[in-house]
Amino acid sequence: MKKLLITIDGPAGAGKTTVSRELAVRLGYTYIDTGALYRAVAHEAQAKGISANDGEGLEKLCNGLEMMFVRTEKGLRLICNQVDITDRIRTPEITMLASEVSARYVVRKYLLGLQRDMGKAKGAVFEGRDMGTVVFPEADVKFFLYASTKTRAQRRYNELPTTASSTLEEVEKDIKRRDNNDRTRDVAPLKPADDAIRIDSTDMPIQEVVDRMISHIQHCCTDLNNNYSQ
Ligand code: DC
């Protein structure tokens, strides 16, 4: 049975993570969250006091990193230099720093090789910003998931822990700033691949997004028909 490589790109808050996870489960595929890899680089840079402007420092840092996703009873965990950092990379500081380090060529170059290695076996759903354009231009099926800024901000706001002090306006401002960073950077900016299937999730429940994706996949690759159970 042919295993496919599927990419899902799009801006923050469009629903990529939930959709990618669900799609991977339904296909029996591996889910790879590439944003977590940029967050990991940001986390390590912060721990070592390396700024996002220090290209040389970031290059040295990347050369000393060993990252992998490991499946445990707690789910998929990100291990960086033998330490499980999964729960440490979701803070607002790491979120902003990840956006900044992701604009650096040296960081993207390092992660490009790592992501392509992870994709060699296929049978995977890769979620990110440049999966269909740069990392896997030959992917079997590409999706670009988006939603209005207001909807994305509201979703992120609803996900905040009750202890968080950010307002909806602050969350929306952060989203706009990150969108701008991701879309305007010179290296691998966020944009849909020419051959990506674009889905607007503004008013669409997650389940419907996944159903649409499955039917696109079936349509694109008829030989996949027996490769998943609904
Ligand atoms: O998806 P996320 O919010 O966890 O991603 C964190 C940051 O990493 C985000 O600002 C964009 C960047 N990123 C990227 O540039 N390319 C990817 N393939 C994935 C994430």
Coordinates of N, CA and C and ligand atoms in Angstrom, one line a residue:
M1 N 0.8 -1.2 0.0 CA 0.0 0.0 0.0 C 0.9 1.2 0.0
K2 N 0.5 2.2 -0.9 CA 1.4 3.4 -1.0 C 1.1 4.3 0.2
K3 N 2.2 4.7 0.8 CA 2.2 5.6 2.0 C 2.4 7.0 1.4
L4 N 1.6 8.0 1.8 CA 1.7 9.3 1.3 C 2.4 10.3 2.2
L5 N 2.9 11.3 1.7 CA 3.4 12.4 2.5 C 2.4 13.6 2.3
I6 N 1.8 14.0 3.4 CA 0.8 15.1 3.3 C 1.3 16.3 4.1
T7 N 1.1 17.5 3.5 CA 1.6 18.7 4.2 C 0.4 19.6 4.5
I8 N 0.4 20.3 5.6 CA -0.6 21.2 6.0 C 0.1 22.5 6.5
D9 N 0.0 23.6 5.7 CA 0.6 24.8 6.0 C -0.6 25.8 6.3
G10 N -0.1 26.9 7.0 CA -1.1 28.0 7.3 C -0.7 28.8 8.5
P11 N -1.4 29.9 8.7 CA -1.0 30.8 9.8 C -1.4 30.3 11.2
A12 N -0.9 30.9 12.2 CA -1.2 30.5 13.6 C -2.7 30.6 13.8
G13 N -3.3 29.6 14.5 CA -4.7 29.6 14.9 C -5.7 29.2 13.8
A14 N -5.2 28.7 12.7 CA -6.1 28.3 11.6 C -6.7 26.9 11.9
G15 N -6.2 26.2 12.9 CA -6.7 24.9 13.3 C -5.8 23.8 12.8
K16 N -4.6 24.1 12.3 CA -3.7 23.1 11.7 C -3.4 22.0 12.7
T17 N -3.1 22.3 13.9 CA -2.6 21.2 14.9 C -3.7 20.2 15.1
T18 N -4.9 20.7 15.4 CA -6.0 19.7 15.7 C -6.3 18.9 14.4
V19 N -6.4 19.6 13.3 CA -6.7 18.9 12.0 C -5.6 17.9 11.6
S20 N -4.4 18.3 11.8 CA -3.2 17.5 11.4 C -3.2 16.2 12.2
R21 N -3.4 16.4 13.5 CA -3.5 15.2 14.5 C -4.6 14.3 14.1
E22 N -5.8 14.8 13.9 CA -6.9 14.0 13.6 C -6.8 13.3 12.2
L23 N -6.2 14.0 11.3 CA -6.0 13.4 10.0 C -5.0 12.3 10.1
A24 N -3.9 12.5 10.8 CA -2.9 11.5 11.0 C -3.5 10.2 11.7
V25 N -4.4 10.4 12.7 CA -5.0 9.3 13.3 C -5.9 8.5 12.3
R26 N -6.7 9.3 11.6 CA -7.6 8.6 10.6 C -6.9 7.9 9.5
L27 N -5.7 8.3 9.2 CA -4.9 7.7 8.1 C -4.0 6.6 8.7
G28 N -3.8 6.6 10.0 CA -2.8 5.7 10.6 C -1.4 6.2 10.3
Y29 N -1.2 7.5 10.2 CA 0.1 8.1 9.8 C 0.7 8.8 11.1
T30 N 2.0 9.1 10.9 CA 2.7 9.9 11.9 C 2.4 11.4 11.8
Y31 N 2.2 12.1 12.9 CA 2.0 13.5 12.8 C 3.3 14.2 13.2
I32 N 3.8 15.1 12.4 CA 5.0 15.9 12.8 C 4.6 17.4 12.8
D33 N 4.8 17.9 14.1 CA 4.6 19.4 14.3 C 5.9 20.1 14.1
T34 N 6.1 20.7 13.0 CA 7.4 21.3 12.7 C 7.6 22.6 13.5
G35 N 6.5 23.3 13.9 CA 6.6 24.5 14.7 C 7.3 24.2 16.0
A36 N 7.1 22.9 16.5 CA 7.7 22.5 17.8 C 9.3 22.5 17.6
L37 N 9.7 22.2 16.4 CA 11.2 22.2 16.2 C 11.8 23.6 16.3
Y38 N 11.0 24.6 15.7 CA 11.5 26.0 15.8 C 11.4 26.5 17.2
R39 N 10.3 26.1 17.9 CA 10.2 26.4 19.3 C 11.4 25.8 20.1
A40 N 11.8 24.6 19.8 CA 12.9 24.0 20.5 C 14.2 24.8 20.3
V41 N 14.4 25.2 19.1 CA 15.6 26.0 18.8 C 15.6 27.3 19.7
A42 N 14.4 27.9 19.7 CA 14.2 29.1 20.5 C 14.5 28.9 22.0
H43 N 13.9 27.7 22.4 CA 14.1 27.4 23.9 C 15.6 27.2 24.2
E44 N 16.3 26.5 23.3 CA 17.7 26.3 23.6 C 18.5 27.6 23.5
A45 N 18.1 28.5 22.5 CA 18.8 29.7 22.4 C 18.6 30.6 23.6
Q46 N 17.4 30.6 24.1 CA 17.1 31.4 25.3 C 17.9 30.8 26.5
A47 N 17.9 29.5 26.6 CA 18.7 28.9 27.8 C 20.1 29.2 27.7
K48 N 20.7 29.4 26.5 CA 22.1 29.7 26.4 C 22.4 31.2 26.2
G49 N 21.4 32.0 26.3 CA 21.6 33.4 26.2 C 21.9 33.9 24.7
I50 N 21.5 33.1 23.7 CA 21.9 33.5 22.3 C 20.7 34.3 21.8
S51 N 21.0 35.5 21.2 CA 19.8 36.3 20.7 C 19.5 35.8 19.3
A52 N 18.3 36.2 18.9 CA 17.8 35.8 17.5 C 18.6 36.6 16.4
N53 N 19.3 37.6 16.8 CA 20.1 38.4 15.8 C 21.5 37.8 15.6
D54 N 21.9 36.8 16.5 CA 23.2 36.3 16.5 C 23.3 35.1 15.6
G55 N 23.5 35.3 14.3 CA 23.5 34.2 13.3 C 24.6 33.2 13.6
E56 N 25.8 33.7 14.0 CA 26.9 32.7 14.2 C 26.6 31.9 15.5
G57 N 26.0 32.5 16.5 CA 25.7 31.8 17.7 C 24.6 30.8 17.4
L58 N 23.6 31.1 16.6 CA 22.5 30.2 16.3 C 23.1 29.0 15.5
E59 N 24.0 29.3 14.6 CA 24.6 28.2 13.8 C 25.3 27.2 14.7
K60 N 26.1 27.7 15.6 CA 26.8 26.9 16.5 C 25.9 26.0 17.3
L61 N 24.8 26.7 17.8 CA 23.8 26.1 18.6 C 23.2 24.9 17.9
C62 N 22.7 25.2 16.6 CA 22.0 24.2 15.8 C 23.0 23.0 15.6
N63 N 24.3 23.3 15.3 CA 25.2 22.2 15.1 C 25.3 21.2 16.3
G64 N 25.0 21.7 17.5 CA 25.1 20.9 18.7 C 23.8 20.3 19.1
L65 N 22.7 20.4 18.3 CA 21.4 19.9 18.7 C 21.1 18.6 18.2
E66 N 20.5 17.8 19.0 CA 20.0 16.5 18.5 C 18.5 16.4 18.9
M67 N 17.6 16.5 17.9 CA 16.2 16.5 18.3 C 15.4 15.3 17.7
M68 N 14.5 14.8 18.4 CA 13.6 13.8 17.8 C 12.3 13.7 18.5
F69 N 11.3 13.2 17.8 CA 10.0 13.0 18.4 C 9.9 11.6 18.9
V70 N 9.4 11.4 20.1 CA 9.4 10.0 20.6 C 7.9 9.8 21.1
R71 N 7.4 8.6 20.7 CA 6.0 8.3 21.2 C 6.1 7.6 22.5
T72 N 5.4 8.2 23.5 CA 5.3 7.6 24.9 C 3.9 7.5 25.3
E73 N 3.7 7.0 26.5 CA 2.3 6.9 27.0 C 1.6 8.3 27.2
K74 N 2.5 9.3 27.3 CA 2.0 10.7 27.4 C 1.8 11.4 26.0
G75 N 1.9 10.6 24.9 CA 1.7 11.1 23.6 C 3.1 11.3 22.9
L76 N 3.1 12.1 21.8 CA 4.3 12.4 21.1 C 5.1 13.4 21.9
R77 N 6.4 13.1 22.2 CA 7.2 14.0 23.0 C 8.4 14.5 22.2
L78 N 8.8 15.8 22.4 CA 10.0 16.3 21.7 C 11.2 16.2 22.6
I79 N 12.2 15.4 22.2 CA 13.4 15.3 23.0 C 14.5 16.1 22.3
C80 N 15.1 16.9 23.1 CA 16.2 17.8 22.6 C 17.4 17.5 23.5
N81 N 18.5 17.1 22.9 CA 19.7 16.7 23.6 C 19.3 15.9 24.9
Q82 N 18.6 14.9 24.7 CA 18.2 13.9 25.7 C 17.2 14.4 26.8
V83 N 16.7 15.7 26.6 CA 15.8 16.2 27.6 C 14.4 16.4 26.9
D84 N 13.4 16.0 27.7 CA 12.0 16.2 27.2 C 11.6 17.6 27.4
I85 N 11.5 18.4 26.3 CA 11.2 19.8 26.5 C 9.7 20.1 26.0
T86 N 9.0 19.1 25.7 CA 7.6 19.3 25.2 C 6.8 20.3 25.9
D87 N 6.8 20.3 27.3 CA 6.0 21.1 28.1 C 6.6 22.5 28.3
R88 N 7.8 22.7 27.8 CA 8.5 24.0 28.1 C 8.4 25.0 26.9
I89 N 7.9 24.5 25.8 CA 8.1 25.4 24.6 C 6.8 26.1 24.2
R90 N 5.8 26.1 25.1 CA 4.5 26.8 24.8 C 4.3 28.1 25.5
T91 N 5.3 28.7 26.1 CA 5.2 29.9 26.8 C 5.1 31.1 25.7
P92 N 4.5 32.2 26.1 CA 4.4 33.4 25.2 C 5.8 33.8 24.7
E93 N 6.8 33.8 25.6 CA 8.2 34.2 25.3 C 8.7 33.3 24.2
I94 N 8.6 32.0 24.4 CA 9.2 31.1 23.4 C 8.4 31.2 22.1
T95 N 7.1 31.5 22.2 CA 6.3 31.7 20.9 C 6.8 32.8 20.1
M96 N 7.1 34.0 20.7 CA 7.7 35.1 20.0 C 9.1 34.9 19.5
L97 N 9.9 34.2 20.4 CA 11.3 34.0 20.0 C 11.4 33.0 18.9
A98 N 10.4 32.0 18.9 CA 10.4 31.0 17.8 C 10.1 31.7 16.5
S99 N 9.2 32.7 16.5 CA 8.9 33.4 15.3 C 10.2 34.2 14.8
E100 N 11.0 34.7 15.7 CA 12.2 35.5 15.3 C 13.3 34.5 14.8
V101 N 13.5 33.4 15.5 CA 14.6 32.6 15.1 C 14.2 31.9 13.8
S102 N 12.9 31.7 13.5 CA 12.5 31.0 12.3 C 12.8 31.8 11.1
A103 N 13.1 33.1 11.3 CA 13.5 34.0 10.1 C 14.9 33.9 9.7
R104 N 15.7 33.2 10.6 CA 17.2 33.1 10.4 C 17.5 31.9 9.4
Y105 N 18.3 32.2 8.4 CA 18.6 31.2 7.4 C 19.3 30.0 8.0
V106 N 20.2 30.2 9.0 CA 21.0 29.1 9.5 C 20.0 28.1 10.3
V107 N 19.0 28.7 10.9 CA 18.1 27.8 11.6 C 17.2 27.0 10.6
R108 N 16.8 27.7 9.6 CA 15.9 27.0 8.6 C 16.7 25.9 7.9
K109 N 18.0 26.3 7.6 CA 18.9 25.3 6.9 C 19.0 24.0 7.7
Y110 N 19.3 24.2 9.0 CA 19.5 23.1 9.9 C 18.2 22.2 10.0
L111 N 17.0 22.9 10.1 CA 15.8 22.2 10.3 C 15.3 21.6 9.0
L112 N 15.7 22.2 7.8 CA 15.3 21.6 6.5 C 15.8 20.1 6.4
G113 N 17.1 19.9 6.8 CA 17.7 18.6 6.7 C 17.0 17.6 7.6
L114 N 16.7 18.1 8.8 CA 16.1 17.3 9.9 C 14.7 16.9 9.4
Q115 N 13.9 17.8 8.9 CA 12.5 17.5 8.5 C 12.5 16.6 7.3
R116 N 13.4 16.8 6.4 CA 13.4 15.9 5.2 C 13.8 14.5 5.7
D117 N 14.7 14.3 6.6 CA 15.0 13.0 7.1 C 13.8 12.4 7.8
M118 N 13.1 13.2 8.5 CA 11.9 12.7 9.2 C 10.8 12.2 8.2
G119 N 10.8 12.8 7.0 CA 9.8 12.5 6.0 C 10.1 11.4 5.1
K120 N 11.3 10.9 5.2 CA 11.8 9.8 4.2 C 10.9 8.6 4.2
A121 N 10.4 8.2 5.3 CA 9.5 7.0 5.4 C 8.1 7.2 4.9
K122 N 7.8 8.5 4.6 CA 6.4 8.9 4.2 C 5.4 8.4 5.2
G123 N 4.1 8.3 4.9 CA 3.1 7.9 5.9 C 3.1 8.9 7.0
A124 N 3.1 10.2 6.6 CA 3.2 11.2 7.6 C 2.4 12.5 7.2
V125 N 1.9 13.2 8.2 CA 1.3 14.5 8.0 C 2.2 15.5 8.7
F126 N 2.8 16.4 7.8 CA 3.7 17.4 8.3 C 2.9 18.8 8.4
E127 N 2.9 19.4 9.6 CA 2.3 20.6 9.8 C 3.3 21.8 9.9
G128 N 3.1 22.9 9.2 CA 4.1 24.0 9.4 C 3.7 25.2 8.6
R129 N 4.7 25.9 8.1 CA 4.5 27.1 7.3 C 5.0 27.0 5.9
D130 N 6.1 26.1 5.7 CA 6.7 26.0 4.4 C 6.8 24.6 4.0
M131 N 5.9 23.7 4.5 CA 6.0 22.3 4.2 C 5.8 22.0 2.7
G132 N 4.8 22.6 2.1 CA 4.5 22.4 0.7 C 5.3 23.2 -0.3
T133 N 5.9 24.3 0.2 CA 6.6 25.2 -0.7 C 8.1 24.9 -0.7
V134 N 8.7 24.6 0.4 CA 10.2 24.5 0.5 C 10.6 23.1 1.0
V135 N 10.1 22.6 2.1 CA 10.6 21.3 2.6 C 10.2 20.1 1.8
F136 N 8.9 20.1 1.4 CA 8.5 18.9 0.6 C 7.7 19.4 -0.6
P137 N 8.4 20.0 -1.6 CA 7.7 20.5 -2.8 C 7.1 19.3 -3.6
E138 N 7.6 18.1 -3.3 CA 7.1 16.9 -4.0 C 6.0 16.2 -3.2
A139 N 5.5 16.8 -2.1 CA 4.5 16.1 -1.3 C 3.4 15.6 -2.1
D140 N 2.8 14.5 -1.7 CA 1.7 13.8 -2.5 C 0.4 14.7 -2.4
V141 N 0.1 15.2 -1.2 CA -1.1 16.1 -1.1 C -0.7 17.3 -0.2
K142 N -1.1 18.5 -0.7 CA -0.7 19.7 0.1 C -2.0 20.4 0.4
F143 N -2.1 20.9 1.7 CA -3.2 21.7 2.1 C -2.7 23.0 2.6
F144 N -3.5 24.1 2.4 CA -3.2 25.4 3.1 C -4.5 25.8 3.8
L145 N -4.4 25.8 5.2 CA -5.5 26.0 6.0 C -5.5 27.5 6.6
Y146 N -6.5 28.2 6.4 CA -6.5 29.6 6.9 C -7.9 30.0 7.5
A147 N -7.9 31.1 8.2 CA -9.2 31.6 8.8 C -9.0 33.1 9.0
S148 N -10.1 33.8 9.3 CA -9.9 35.3 9.5 C -9.1 35.5 10.8
T149 N -8.5 36.7 10.8 CA -7.6 37.0 12.0 C -8.4 37.0 13.3
K150 N -9.6 37.5 13.2 CA -10.5 37.6 14.4 C -10.8 36.2 15.0
T151 N -11.1 35.3 14.1 CA -11.4 33.9 14.5 C -10.2 33.2 15.1
R152 N -9.0 33.5 14.4 CA -7.8 32.8 14.9 C -7.5 33.3 16.3
A153 N -7.6 34.6 16.5 CA -7.3 35.2 17.8 C -8.2 34.7 18.9
Q154 N -9.5 34.6 18.5 CA -10.5 34.1 19.5 C -10.2 32.6 19.9
R155 N -9.8 31.8 18.9 CA -9.4 30.4 19.2 C -8.2 30.4 20.1
R156 N -7.2 31.2 19.8 CA -6.0 31.2 20.7 C -6.3 31.7 22.1
Y157 N -7.2 32.6 22.2 CA -7.6 33.2 23.5 C -8.4 32.1 24.3
N158 N -9.2 31.4 23.6 CA -10.0 30.4 24.3 C -9.1 29.2 24.8
E159 N -7.9 29.1 24.2 CA -7.0 28.0 24.6 C -6.2 28.4 25.8
L160 N -6.1 29.7 26.1 CA -5.2 30.1 27.2 C -5.7 29.5 28.5
P161 N -4.7 29.2 29.4 CA -5.1 28.7 30.7 C -5.8 29.8 31.5
T162 N -6.6 29.4 32.4 CA -7.4 30.4 33.2 C -6.5 31.4 33.9
T163 N -5.3 31.0 34.2 CA -4.3 31.8 35.0 C -3.7 32.9 34.1
A164 N -3.9 32.8 32.7 CA -3.2 33.8 31.8 C -3.9 35.1 32.0
S165 N -3.1 36.2 31.8 CA -3.6 37.5 32.0 C -3.8 38.3 30.7
S166 N -3.5 37.6 29.5 CA -3.6 38.4 28.3 C -5.1 38.6 27.9
T167 N -5.3 39.8 27.3 CA -6.7 40.1 26.8 C -6.8 39.6 25.3
L168 N -8.0 39.6 24.9 CA -8.3 39.1 23.5 C -7.5 40.1 22.5
E169 N -7.5 41.4 22.8 CA -6.9 42.4 21.9 C -5.4 42.1 21.9
E170 N -4.8 41.7 23.0 CA -3.3 41.4 23.0 C -3.0 40.2 22.2
V171 N -3.9 39.2 22.3 CA -3.7 37.9 21.6 C -3.8 38.2 20.1
E172 N -4.7 39.1 19.7 CA -4.9 39.4 18.3 C -3.7 40.2 17.8
K173 N -3.2 41.1 18.6 CA -2.0 41.8 18.3 C -0.8 40.9 18.0
D174 N -0.6 39.9 18.9 CA 0.5 38.9 18.8 C 0.3 38.1 17.5
I175 N -0.9 37.7 17.2 CA -1.1 36.9 16.0 C -0.7 37.7 14.8
K176 N -1.1 39.0 14.8 CA -0.8 39.9 13.6 C 0.7 40.1 13.5
R177 N 1.4 40.2 14.6 CA 2.8 40.4 14.6 C 3.5 39.1 14.0
R178 N 3.0 38.0 14.5 CA 3.6 36.7 14.0 C 3.3 36.5 12.6
D179 N 2.1 36.8 12.2 CA 1.7 36.7 10.7 C 2.6 37.5 9.9
N180 N 2.9 38.7 10.4 CA 3.7 39.6 9.6 C 5.1 39.1 9.5
N181 N 5.7 38.6 10.6 CA 7.0 38.0 10.6 C 7.1 36.8 9.7
D182 N 6.1 35.9 9.8 CA 6.1 34.7 9.0 C 5.9 34.9 7.5
R183 N 5.1 36.0 7.2 CA 4.8 36.2 5.7 C 5.8 37.1 5.0
T184 N 6.6 37.9 5.8 CA 7.5 38.9 5.1 C 8.9 38.5 5.2
R185 N 9.2 37.4 5.9 CA 10.7 37.0 6.0 C 11.2 36.6 4.6
D186 N 12.5 36.8 4.5 CA 13.1 36.5 3.2 C 13.2 35.0 2.9
V187 N 13.5 34.3 3.9 CA 13.6 32.8 3.7 C 12.3 32.1 4.0
A188 N 11.9 31.3 3.1 CA 10.7 30.4 3.2 C 9.5 31.2 3.9
P189 N 9.0 32.3 3.3 CA 7.9 32.9 3.9 C 6.6 32.1 3.8
L190 N 5.7 32.4 4.8 CA 4.4 31.6 4.8 C 3.6 32.0 3.5
K191 N 3.3 31.1 2.7 CA 2.4 31.3 1.6 C 1.9 29.9 1.1
P192 N 0.8 29.9 0.4 CA 0.3 28.6 -0.1 C 1.2 28.1 -1.3
A193 N 1.5 26.8 -1.4 CA 2.1 26.3 -2.6 C 1.1 26.4 -3.7
D194 N 1.6 26.6 -4.9 CA 0.7 26.8 -6.1 C -0.3 25.6 -6.2
D195 N 0.2 24.4 -5.8 CA -0.7 23.2 -6.0 C -1.3 22.8 -4.7
A196 N -1.4 23.7 -3.7 CA -2.0 23.4 -2.4 C -3.5 23.5 -2.5
I197 N -4.3 22.7 -1.8 CA -5.7 22.8 -1.7 C -6.0 23.8 -0.6
R198 N -6.7 24.9 -0.8 CA -6.9 25.9 0.2 C -8.2 25.7 0.9
I199 N -8.2 25.7 2.2 CA -9.4 25.5 3.0 C -9.6 26.7 4.0
D200 N -10.7 27.3 4.0 CA -11.0 28.4 4.9 C -11.8 27.8 6.1
S201 N -11.1 27.8 7.3 CA -11.8 27.2 8.4 C -12.5 28.2 9.3
T202 N -12.7 29.4 8.8 CA -13.4 30.4 9.6 C -14.7 29.9 10.2
D203 N -15.6 29.4 9.3 CA -16.9 29.0 9.8 C -17.1 27.5 9.7
M204 N -16.0 26.7 9.7 CA -16.1 25.3 9.4 C -15.6 24.5 10.6
P205 N -16.5 23.6 11.1 CA -16.0 22.8 12.3 C -14.9 21.9 11.9
I206 N -14.0 21.6 12.8 CA -12.8 20.8 12.6 C -13.1 19.5 11.8
Q207 N -14.2 18.9 12.3 CA -14.5 17.6 11.7 C -14.8 17.7 10.2
E208 N -15.4 18.8 9.9 CA -15.7 19.0 8.5 C -14.5 19.3 7.6
V209 N -13.5 20.0 8.3 CA -12.2 20.2 7.6 C -11.5 18.9 7.3
V210 N -11.5 18.1 8.3 CA -10.8 16.8 8.2 C -11.6 15.9 7.1
D211 N -12.9 15.9 7.2 CA -13.6 15.1 6.2 C -13.3 15.6 4.7
R212 N -13.2 16.9 4.6 CA -12.9 17.5 3.3 C -11.5 17.0 2.8
M213 N -10.6 17.1 3.8 CA -9.2 16.7 3.4 C -9.2 15.2 3.0
I214 N -9.9 14.4 3.8 CA -9.9 12.9 3.4 C -10.5 12.8 2.0
S215 N -11.5 13.5 1.7 CA -12.1 13.3 0.4 C -11.2 13.8 -0.7
H216 N -10.4 14.9 -0.4 CA -9.4 15.4 -1.4 C -8.4 14.3 -1.6
I217 N -7.9 13.7 -0.5 CA -6.9 12.7 -0.5 C -7.4 11.5 -1.4
Q218 N -8.6 11.1 -1.1 CA -9.2 10.0 -1.9 C -9.2 10.3 -3.4
H219 N -9.6 11.6 -3.6 CA -9.8 12.0 -5.0 C -8.4 12.1 -5.7
C220 N -7.4 12.6 -5.0 CA -6.1 12.8 -5.6 C -5.4 11.4 -5.8
C221 N -5.6 10.5 -4.8 CA -4.9 9.3 -4.9 C -5.8 8.1 -4.7
T222 N -6.4 7.7 -5.8 CA -7.4 6.6 -5.7 C -6.8 5.3 -5.1
D223 N -5.5 5.2 -5.3 CA -4.9 3.9 -4.7 C -4.8 4.0 -3.2
L224 N -5.2 5.1 -2.6 CA -5.1 5.1 -1.1 C -6.4 4.5 -0.5
N225 N -7.4 4.3 -1.3 CA -8.7 3.9 -0.8 C -8.7 2.9 0.3
N226 N -7.9 1.9 0.3 CA -7.9 0.9 1.3 C -6.9 1.1 2.4
N227 N -6.3 2.3 2.4 CA -5.2 2.5 3.3 C -5.6 3.2 4.6
Y228 N -6.9 3.5 4.8 CA -7.3 4.1 6.1 C -8.7 3.6 6.4
S229 N -9.1 3.7 7.7 CA -10.4 3.4 8.1 C -11.1 4.6 8.7
Q230 N -12.3 4.9 8.3 CA -12.9 6.1 8.8 C -13.7 5.9 10.1
Ligands
DC1 O1 3.2 26.5 14.6 P1 3.9 27.2 15.7 O2 3.1 28.4 16.3 O3 4.2 26.2 16.8 O4 5.3 27.7 15.1 C1 6.2 28.4 15.9 C2 6.9 29.4 15.0 O5 7.7 28.7 14.0 C3 6.0 30.3 14.1 O6 6.3 31.7 14.4 C4 6.4 30.1 12.7 C5 7.6 29.2 12.7 N1 7.5 28.1 11.8 C6 8.1 28.2 10.6 O7 8.6 29.3 10.3 N2 8.1 27.2 9.7 C7 7.5 26.0 10.1 N3 7.5 25.0 9.2 C8 6.9 25.9 11.3 C9 6.9 26.9 12.2

